[in-house]
Every structure is written in structure tokens, then in C-alpha cells.
CSV table of C-alpha atoms in Angstrom, one decimal:
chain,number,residue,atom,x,y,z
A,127,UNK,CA,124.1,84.0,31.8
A,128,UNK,CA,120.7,85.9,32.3
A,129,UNK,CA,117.7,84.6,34.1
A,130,UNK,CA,114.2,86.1,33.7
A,131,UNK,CA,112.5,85.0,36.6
A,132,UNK,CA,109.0,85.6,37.4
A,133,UNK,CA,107.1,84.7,40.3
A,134,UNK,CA,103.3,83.5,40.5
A,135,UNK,CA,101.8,83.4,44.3
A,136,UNK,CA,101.6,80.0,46.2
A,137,UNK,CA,98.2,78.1,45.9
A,138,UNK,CA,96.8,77.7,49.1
A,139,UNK,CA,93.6,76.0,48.1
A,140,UNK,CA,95.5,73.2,46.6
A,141,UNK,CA,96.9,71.9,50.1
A,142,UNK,CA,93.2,72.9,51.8
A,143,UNK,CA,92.2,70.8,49.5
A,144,UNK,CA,94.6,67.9,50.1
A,145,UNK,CA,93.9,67.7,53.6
A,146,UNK,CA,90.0,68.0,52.9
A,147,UNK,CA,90.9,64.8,50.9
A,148,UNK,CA,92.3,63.2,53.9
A,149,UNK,CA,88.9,64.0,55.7
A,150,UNK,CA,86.8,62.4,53.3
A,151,UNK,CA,89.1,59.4,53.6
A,152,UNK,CA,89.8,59.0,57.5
A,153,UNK,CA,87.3,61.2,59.6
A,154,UNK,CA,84.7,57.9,59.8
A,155,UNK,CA,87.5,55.9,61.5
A,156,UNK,CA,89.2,58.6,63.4
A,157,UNK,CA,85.8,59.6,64.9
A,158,UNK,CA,85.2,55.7,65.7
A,159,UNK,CA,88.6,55.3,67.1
A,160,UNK,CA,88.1,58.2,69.4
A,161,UNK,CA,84.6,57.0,70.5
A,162,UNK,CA,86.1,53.8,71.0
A,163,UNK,CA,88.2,55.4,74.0
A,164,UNK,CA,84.9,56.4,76.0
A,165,UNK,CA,84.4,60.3,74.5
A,166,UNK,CA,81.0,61.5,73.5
A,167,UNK,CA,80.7,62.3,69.9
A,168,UNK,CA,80.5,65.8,70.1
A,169,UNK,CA,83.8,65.7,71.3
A,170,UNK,CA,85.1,63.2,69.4
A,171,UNK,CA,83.9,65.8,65.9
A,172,UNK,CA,85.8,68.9,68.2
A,173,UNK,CA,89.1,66.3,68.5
A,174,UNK,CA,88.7,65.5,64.6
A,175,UNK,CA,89.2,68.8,63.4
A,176,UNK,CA,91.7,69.9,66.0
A,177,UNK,CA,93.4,67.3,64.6
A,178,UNK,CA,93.1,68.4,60.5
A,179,UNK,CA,93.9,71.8,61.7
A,180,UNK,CA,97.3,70.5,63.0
A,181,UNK,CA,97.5,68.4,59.7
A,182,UNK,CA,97.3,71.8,57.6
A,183,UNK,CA,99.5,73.8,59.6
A,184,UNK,CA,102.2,70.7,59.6
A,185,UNK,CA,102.3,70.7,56.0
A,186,UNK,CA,102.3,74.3,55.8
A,187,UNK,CA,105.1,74.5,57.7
A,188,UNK,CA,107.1,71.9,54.9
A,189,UNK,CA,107.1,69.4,57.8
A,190,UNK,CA,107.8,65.8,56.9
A,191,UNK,CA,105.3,64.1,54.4
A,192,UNK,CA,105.9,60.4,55.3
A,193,UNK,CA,102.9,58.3,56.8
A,194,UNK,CA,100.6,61.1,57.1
A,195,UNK,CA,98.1,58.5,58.0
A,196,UNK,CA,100.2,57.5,61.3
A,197,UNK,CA,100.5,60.8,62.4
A,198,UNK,CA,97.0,61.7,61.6
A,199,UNK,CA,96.0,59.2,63.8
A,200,UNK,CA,98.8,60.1,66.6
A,201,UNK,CA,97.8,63.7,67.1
A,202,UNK,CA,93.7,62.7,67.2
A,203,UNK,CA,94.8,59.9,69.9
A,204,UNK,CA,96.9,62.2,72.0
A,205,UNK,CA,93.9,64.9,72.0
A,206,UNK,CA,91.1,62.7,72.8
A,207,UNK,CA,94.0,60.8,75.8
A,208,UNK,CA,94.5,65.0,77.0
A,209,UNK,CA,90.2,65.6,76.5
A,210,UNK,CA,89.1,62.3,78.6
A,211,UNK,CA,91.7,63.5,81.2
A,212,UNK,CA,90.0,66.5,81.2
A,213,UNK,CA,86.1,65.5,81.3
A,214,UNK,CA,87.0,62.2,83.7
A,215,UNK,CA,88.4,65.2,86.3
A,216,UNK,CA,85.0,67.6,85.4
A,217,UNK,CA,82.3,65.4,84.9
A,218,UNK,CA,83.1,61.7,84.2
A,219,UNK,CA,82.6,59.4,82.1
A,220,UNK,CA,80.9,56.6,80.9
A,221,UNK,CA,83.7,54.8,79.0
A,222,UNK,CA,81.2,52.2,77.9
A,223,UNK,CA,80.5,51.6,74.2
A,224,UNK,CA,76.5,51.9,74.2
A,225,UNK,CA,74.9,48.2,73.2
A,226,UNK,CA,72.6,48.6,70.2
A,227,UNK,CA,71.3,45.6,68.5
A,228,UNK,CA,70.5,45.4,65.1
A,229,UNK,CA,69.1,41.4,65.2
A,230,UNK,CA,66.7,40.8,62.3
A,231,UNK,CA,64.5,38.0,64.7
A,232,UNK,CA,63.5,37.2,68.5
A,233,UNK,CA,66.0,34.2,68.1
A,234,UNK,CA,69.0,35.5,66.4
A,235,UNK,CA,68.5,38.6,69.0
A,236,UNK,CA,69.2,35.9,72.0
A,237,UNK,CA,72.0,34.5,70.2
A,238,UNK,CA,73.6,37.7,69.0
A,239,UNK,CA,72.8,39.3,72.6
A,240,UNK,CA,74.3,36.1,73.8
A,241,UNK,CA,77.7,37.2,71.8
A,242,UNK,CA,77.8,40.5,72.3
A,243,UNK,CA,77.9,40.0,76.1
A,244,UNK,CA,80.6,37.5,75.8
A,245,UNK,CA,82.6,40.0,73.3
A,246,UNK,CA,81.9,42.7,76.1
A,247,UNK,CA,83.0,40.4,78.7
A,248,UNK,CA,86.4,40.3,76.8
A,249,UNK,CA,86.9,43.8,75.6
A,250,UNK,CA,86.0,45.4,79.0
A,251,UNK,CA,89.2,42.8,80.3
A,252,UNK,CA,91.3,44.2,78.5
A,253,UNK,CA,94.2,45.9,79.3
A,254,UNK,CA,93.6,49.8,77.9
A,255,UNK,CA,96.6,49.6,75.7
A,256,UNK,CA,95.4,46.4,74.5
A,257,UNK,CA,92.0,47.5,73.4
A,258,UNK,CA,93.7,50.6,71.3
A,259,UNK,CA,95.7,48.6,69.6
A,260,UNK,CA,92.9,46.3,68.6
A,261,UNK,CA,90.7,49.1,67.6
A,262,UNK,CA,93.7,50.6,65.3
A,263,UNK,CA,93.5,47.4,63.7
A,264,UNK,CA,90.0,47.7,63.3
A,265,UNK,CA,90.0,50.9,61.4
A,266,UNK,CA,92.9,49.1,59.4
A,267,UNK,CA,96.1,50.7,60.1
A,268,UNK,CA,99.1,48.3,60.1
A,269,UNK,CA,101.4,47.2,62.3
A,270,UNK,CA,104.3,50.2,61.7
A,271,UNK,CA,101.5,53.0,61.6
A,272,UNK,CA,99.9,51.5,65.1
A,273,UNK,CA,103.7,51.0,66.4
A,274,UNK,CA,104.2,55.0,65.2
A,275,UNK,CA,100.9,56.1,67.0
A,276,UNK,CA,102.3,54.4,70.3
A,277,UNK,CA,105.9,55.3,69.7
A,278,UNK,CA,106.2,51.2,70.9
A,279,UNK,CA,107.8,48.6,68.8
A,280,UNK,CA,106.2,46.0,66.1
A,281,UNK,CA,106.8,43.4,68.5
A,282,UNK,CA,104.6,45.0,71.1
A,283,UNK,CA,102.1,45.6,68.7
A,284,UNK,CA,101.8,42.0,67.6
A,285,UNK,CA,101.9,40.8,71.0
A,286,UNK,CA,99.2,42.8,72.2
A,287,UNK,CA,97.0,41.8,69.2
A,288,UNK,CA,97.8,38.3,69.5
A,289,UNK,CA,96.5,38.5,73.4
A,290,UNK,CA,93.6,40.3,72.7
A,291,UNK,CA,92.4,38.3,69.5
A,292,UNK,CA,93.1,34.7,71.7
A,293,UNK,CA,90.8,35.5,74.3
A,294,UNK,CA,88.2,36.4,72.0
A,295,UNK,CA,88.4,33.3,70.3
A,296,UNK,CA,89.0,31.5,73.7
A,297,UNK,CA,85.4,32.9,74.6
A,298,UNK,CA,83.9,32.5,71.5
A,299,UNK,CA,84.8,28.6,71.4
A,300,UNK,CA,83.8,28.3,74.6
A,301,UNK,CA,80.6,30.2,73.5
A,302,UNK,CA,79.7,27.6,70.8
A,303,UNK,CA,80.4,25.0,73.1
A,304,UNK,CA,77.4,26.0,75.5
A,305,UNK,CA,75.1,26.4,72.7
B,916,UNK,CA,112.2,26.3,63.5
B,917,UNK,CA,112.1,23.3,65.3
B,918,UNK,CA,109.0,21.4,62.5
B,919,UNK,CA,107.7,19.8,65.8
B,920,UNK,CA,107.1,23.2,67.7
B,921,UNK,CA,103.9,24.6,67.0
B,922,UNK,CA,103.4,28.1,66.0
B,923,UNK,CA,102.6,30.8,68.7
B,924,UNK,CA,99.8,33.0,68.6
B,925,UNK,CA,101.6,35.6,67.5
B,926,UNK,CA,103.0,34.3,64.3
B,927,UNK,CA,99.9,33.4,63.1
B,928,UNK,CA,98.2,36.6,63.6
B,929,UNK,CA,101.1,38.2,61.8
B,930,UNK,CA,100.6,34.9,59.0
B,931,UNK,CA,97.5,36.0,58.5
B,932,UNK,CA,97.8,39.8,58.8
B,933,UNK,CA,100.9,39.4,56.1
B,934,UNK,CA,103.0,41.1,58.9
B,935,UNK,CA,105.7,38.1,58.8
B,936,UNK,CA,109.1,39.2,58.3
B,937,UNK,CA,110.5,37.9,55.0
B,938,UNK,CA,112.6,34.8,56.6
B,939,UNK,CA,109.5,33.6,58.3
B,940,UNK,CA,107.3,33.3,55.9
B,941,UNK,CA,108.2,30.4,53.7
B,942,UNK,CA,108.7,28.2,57.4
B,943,UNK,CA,105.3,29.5,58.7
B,944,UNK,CA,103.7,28.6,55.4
B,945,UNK,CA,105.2,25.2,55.5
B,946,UNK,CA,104.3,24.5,59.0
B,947,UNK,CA,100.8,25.1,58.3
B,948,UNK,CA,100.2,22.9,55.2
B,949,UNK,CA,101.6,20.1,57.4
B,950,UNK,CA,99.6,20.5,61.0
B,951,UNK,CA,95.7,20.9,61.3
B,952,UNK,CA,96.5,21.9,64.7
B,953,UNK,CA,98.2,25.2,63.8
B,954,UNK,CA,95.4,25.5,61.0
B,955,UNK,CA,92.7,25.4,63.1
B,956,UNK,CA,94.0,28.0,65.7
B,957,UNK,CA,94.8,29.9,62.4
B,958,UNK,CA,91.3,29.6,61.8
B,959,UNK,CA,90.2,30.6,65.3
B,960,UNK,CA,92.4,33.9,65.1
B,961,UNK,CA,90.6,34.5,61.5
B,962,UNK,CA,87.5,34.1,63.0
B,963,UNK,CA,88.0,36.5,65.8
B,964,UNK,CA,89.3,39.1,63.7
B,965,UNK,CA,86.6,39.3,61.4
B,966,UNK,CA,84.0,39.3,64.1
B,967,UNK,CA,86.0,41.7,66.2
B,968,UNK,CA,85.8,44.3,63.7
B,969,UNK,CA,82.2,43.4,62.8
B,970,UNK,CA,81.9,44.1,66.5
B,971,UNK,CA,83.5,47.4,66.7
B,972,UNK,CA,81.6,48.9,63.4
B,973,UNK,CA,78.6,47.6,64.5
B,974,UNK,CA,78.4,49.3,67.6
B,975,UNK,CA,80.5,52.7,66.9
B,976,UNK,CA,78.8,53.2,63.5
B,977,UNK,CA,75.3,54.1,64.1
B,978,UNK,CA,76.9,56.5,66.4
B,979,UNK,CA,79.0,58.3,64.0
B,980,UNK,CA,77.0,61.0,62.4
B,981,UNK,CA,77.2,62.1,58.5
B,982,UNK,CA,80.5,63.8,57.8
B,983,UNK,CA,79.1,66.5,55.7
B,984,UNK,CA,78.7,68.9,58.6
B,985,UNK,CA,82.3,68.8,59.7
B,986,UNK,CA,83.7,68.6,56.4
B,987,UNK,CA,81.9,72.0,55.5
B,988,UNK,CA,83.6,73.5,59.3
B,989,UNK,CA,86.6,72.6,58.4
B,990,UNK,CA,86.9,73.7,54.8
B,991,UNK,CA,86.2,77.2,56.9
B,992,UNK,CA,88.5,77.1,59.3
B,993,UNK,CA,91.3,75.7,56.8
B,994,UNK,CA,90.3,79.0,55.1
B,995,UNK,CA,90.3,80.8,57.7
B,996,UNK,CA,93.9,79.9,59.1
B,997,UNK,CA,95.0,80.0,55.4
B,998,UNK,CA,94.6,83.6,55.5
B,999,UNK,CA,96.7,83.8,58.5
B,1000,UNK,CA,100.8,84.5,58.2
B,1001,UNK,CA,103.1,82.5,58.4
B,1002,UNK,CA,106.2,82.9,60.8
B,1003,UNK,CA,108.9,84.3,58.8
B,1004,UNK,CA,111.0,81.5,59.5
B,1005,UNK,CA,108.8,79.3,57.7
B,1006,UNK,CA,108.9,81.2,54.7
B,1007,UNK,CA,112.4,80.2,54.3
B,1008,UNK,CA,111.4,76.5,54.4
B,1009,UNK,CA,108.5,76.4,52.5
B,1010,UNK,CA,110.8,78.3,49.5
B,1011,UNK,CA,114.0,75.9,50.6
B,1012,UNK,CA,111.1,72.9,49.5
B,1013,UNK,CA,110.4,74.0,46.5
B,1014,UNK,CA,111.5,70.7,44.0
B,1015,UNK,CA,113.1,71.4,41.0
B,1016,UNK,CA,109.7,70.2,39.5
B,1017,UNK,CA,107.9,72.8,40.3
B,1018,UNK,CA,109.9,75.1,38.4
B,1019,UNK,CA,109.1,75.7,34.8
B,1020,UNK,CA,112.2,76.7,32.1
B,1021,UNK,CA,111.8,78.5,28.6
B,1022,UNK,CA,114.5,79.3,26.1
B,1023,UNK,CA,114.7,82.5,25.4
B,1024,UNK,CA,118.1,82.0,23.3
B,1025,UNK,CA,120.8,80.3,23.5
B,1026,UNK,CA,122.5,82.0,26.2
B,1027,UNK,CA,119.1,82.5,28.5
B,1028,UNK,CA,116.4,80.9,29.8
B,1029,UNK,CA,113.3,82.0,31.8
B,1030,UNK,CA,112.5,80.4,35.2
B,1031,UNK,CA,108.9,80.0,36.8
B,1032,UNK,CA,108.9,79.2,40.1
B,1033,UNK,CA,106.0,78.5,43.1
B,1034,UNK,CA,106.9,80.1,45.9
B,1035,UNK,CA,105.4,81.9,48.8
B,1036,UNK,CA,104.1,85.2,48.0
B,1037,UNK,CA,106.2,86.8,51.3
B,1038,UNK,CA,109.3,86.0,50.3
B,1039,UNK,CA,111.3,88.7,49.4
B,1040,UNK,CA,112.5,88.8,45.6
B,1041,UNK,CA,116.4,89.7,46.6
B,1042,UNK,CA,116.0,86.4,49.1
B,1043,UNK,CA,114.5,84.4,45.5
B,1044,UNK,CA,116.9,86.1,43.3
B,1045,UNK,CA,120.1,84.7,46.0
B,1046,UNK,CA,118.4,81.4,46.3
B,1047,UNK,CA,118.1,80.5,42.2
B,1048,UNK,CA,121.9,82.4,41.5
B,1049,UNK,CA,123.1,79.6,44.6
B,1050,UNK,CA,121.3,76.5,43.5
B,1051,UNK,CA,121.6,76.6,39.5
B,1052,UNK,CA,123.9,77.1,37.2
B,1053,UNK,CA,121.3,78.0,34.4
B,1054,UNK,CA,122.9,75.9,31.6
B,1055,UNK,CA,122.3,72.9,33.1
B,1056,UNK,CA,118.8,73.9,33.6
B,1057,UNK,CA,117.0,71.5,30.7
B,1058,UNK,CA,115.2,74.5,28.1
B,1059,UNK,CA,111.4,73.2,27.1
């Protein structure tokens, strides 16, 4: 049996383009999640395209495929954990979350400030591992993709988010109850 | 599940989250319809979720800057690192992953049929020709 074969060149573009897609889809969260772990946002941008970078050179490589949006999310958390090392031994840093209100009235302001304070109260008594989880769950992964970014189990996962989420509604019942 | 015991924290959150594994789910949901108690801490856990996240976008977001800047640097740098080699191990691997589906067959009779394939541009044509004579035996190779 005879085979023609003919060969056409690899498209590059079409994977740049697949991991441009990804951008569009998760720098917003990524870039929260990293600000979220005290880094400035110039950083944060610097961490987000590391991260891509590694995403295009994984695939180009025919790495594994599966739950790109785990490991996405694993490599950005491990360079902004190796970056805050970094700038907390330089120059320090804040690690707050800045407070900006957005209250339309004098009175809701109070209120809302009165909230914000309690929900600061809360998140700044948080274990560190606790608050990560939380805000992984904010930008929406699930349970197996925050248990991947960890490399901890679904039951730690769950654990922690059930601690964190009681004492915020601990303080915000005992919130309303002042009011 | 004991039906007096009340639920933990943690299996509502996961209730609610649609995290349950599949044995606990009818229990949980019959637990609930029969004890406001467990409701209203489902409730509370709701609550706190929605305002948690309300929380975090509301103070991260104005923050966060328009993504069209960094989208255009790293649609240069992908190009940029595009145009870089790849170690010549890797061009083994990328050919190895070629699917079946990316190749394209033609009749040319009935004894023959021509093969397109993707594959990377590096890879040597002997190292092709090997690959396709060890993975197919052409007449099982469906002709379009």
C-alpha cells in the first residue's frame, strides 16, 4: 500500500489565540485574587501574564489539558505567594484591601460603613489559608479546582469555607441585632 | 443520619453550594424541609455568601484596571515566544499528540490513499514518514 503524505506547517496563532481566550475570560478574577493577597496592582498585571506565558508554553509543550482553569489559577497563586515574599523582605507591604465606599446617601454610608468594618473585622481574623479559599470561591472556582490550587483535600476546602462563612454570619447577626 | 441531629455547617454550605456527595443529598434535602432550625442557618450561610462576594468585588473591582492594555502585551509576547524553538524533545510530543482527527484521508484508488497531517514544521519528514508506516495500516484508514 502507498501513502502520499503531505505536510502543512503547525498553526501557531490558533493556540495564541486559545490562551488569549482564556485572558478575556479569567484575567478580571485572577487579577482580584492576586490583589486580594495584599500585592499592588502593577504587580498583580506582571503576575497575570507570567502566568499566561506559562499557560502557552504548557500547552505547547502537549502538557495535560484537563482543568486548565485550576492550574491557571495555581501557577498565578504560587507567583504572587513567591512576589509578596519578595516585596515583604524589600519594602513591605500593606496587605490591607483599601476601603472605598460607594454609599448612595449620608445614612446608608453609616450603615454600610457600619458593615464593612464588621466584615473587615472578620476577614482580617482569618486564618491566611482561610481567606484564600474564601476568595477562590469568590471568583467562583469550585471545590475540586480550589482543592487542586492548594494540592489539599475537598474536605479541607469545605471546612475552611464553612468557618469562614459562620463567622461572617455570626457577626452580621450580631450586627442586626445592635441596629 | 440520625433525623434528630442537626446538620453542621459544613453540609449546608456544601447543600447550598451543590457540593454534596450523591448519598447525602436526598438526607440533607429531607432534613431541611422538616427543621426551620437548619433552614434558617441555611439561610444565614446564604446570606453571608452573597454578601461576602458583594464584599470582595466591591472593594477589589474599582481597583482592577481595563484589561485591554495587558491583553494587547500579551498577544506580543505570546508572539514573541511563538517565534522561539522548541526543544527538540518536544517536537516528538507535540507530533506523538497529533489525534487521528487532525488528519485528513483522500482516495486516490483503491489501493492508496493520501494523508494530511498537522504537525510541527521541525520535524523531520523520515521521523513523519516512521511514525504514519508504525501507527496505520492504511486500509483501515476510512477514504473521504
Amino acid at each position: 500500500v502507498q501513502a502520499a503524505v503531505s505536510i502543512t506547517p503547525a498553526k501557531p496563532s490558533a493556540l495564541e489565540e486559545e490562551v488569549v481566550a482564556l485572558f478575556d475570560e479569567l484575567q478580571g478574577r485572577l487579577l482580584r485574587y492576586v490583589l486580594s493577597l495584599g500585592l499592588p496592582v502593577s504587580d498583580g498585571e506582571e503576575i497575570v501574564q507570567e502566568a499566561f506565558l506559562a499557560l502557552f508554553l504548557h500547552l505547547r509543550g502537549g502538557k495535560p489539558r484537563n482543568n486548565l482553569r485550576a492550574w491557571i489559577f495555581r501557577v498565578t497563586h504560587n507567583l504572587a505567594l513567591k512576589q509578596r515574599h519578595r516585596a515583604l523582605h524589600s519594602q513591605g507591604l500593606p496587605g490591607q484591601i483599601h476601603l472605598i465606599d460607594a454609599a448612595p446617601n449620608p445614612e446608608d454610608q453609616f450603615f454600610r460603613n457600619e458593615r464593612q468594618r464588621r466584615f473587615f473585622g472578620v476577614w482580617n481574623a482569618l486564618a491566611e489559608q482561610d481567606r484564600r479559599c474564601l476568595s477562590l470561591r469568590a471568583e467562583g472556582l469550585t471545590y475540586r479546582e480550589i482543592a487542586q490550587v492548594f494540592d489539599v483535600s475537598l474536605g479541607a476546602v469545605s471546612l475552611s469555607l464553612a468557618r469562614s462563612l459562620s463567622r461572617f454570619a455570626r457577626a452580621e447577626h450580631s450586627g442586626n441585632q445592635h441596629r | 443520619m440520625n433525623p434528630m441531629s442537626h446538620l453542621t455547617d459544613q453540609e449546608l454550605l456544601l447543600a447550598i453550594d451543590g457540593e454534596l456527595p450523591a448519598h447525602r443529598v436526598e438526607p440533607v434535602a429531607r432534613h431541611l424541609a422538616g427543621c426551620p432550625s437548619c433552614s434558617a442557618r441555611r439561610s444565614e450561610i446564604e446570606r453571608s455568601i452573597v454578601d461576602f462576594v458583594r464584599f470582595h468585588q466591591e472593594h477589589l473591582d474599582p481597583l482592577v484596571p481595563p484589561p485591554a492594555g495587558q491583553r494587547a502585551v500579551l498577544k506580543a509576547r505570546l508572539a514573541e515566544a511563538a517565534s522561539t524553538p522548541l526543544p527538540r524533545a518536544t517536537y516528538w510530543k507535540q507530533a506523538a499528540a497529533v489525534p487521528e482527527s487532525r488528519c485528513s484521508t483522500r482516495a486516490v484508488n483503491d489501493d492508496s490513499v493520501s494523508v494530511t497531517c498537522v504537525v510541527s514544521p521541525l520535524l523531520s519528514t523520515t521521523s513523519f514518514r516512521a511514525r504514519i508506516t508504525r501507527v496505520s495500516n492504511f486500509r483501515d484508514y476510512p477514504a473521504k
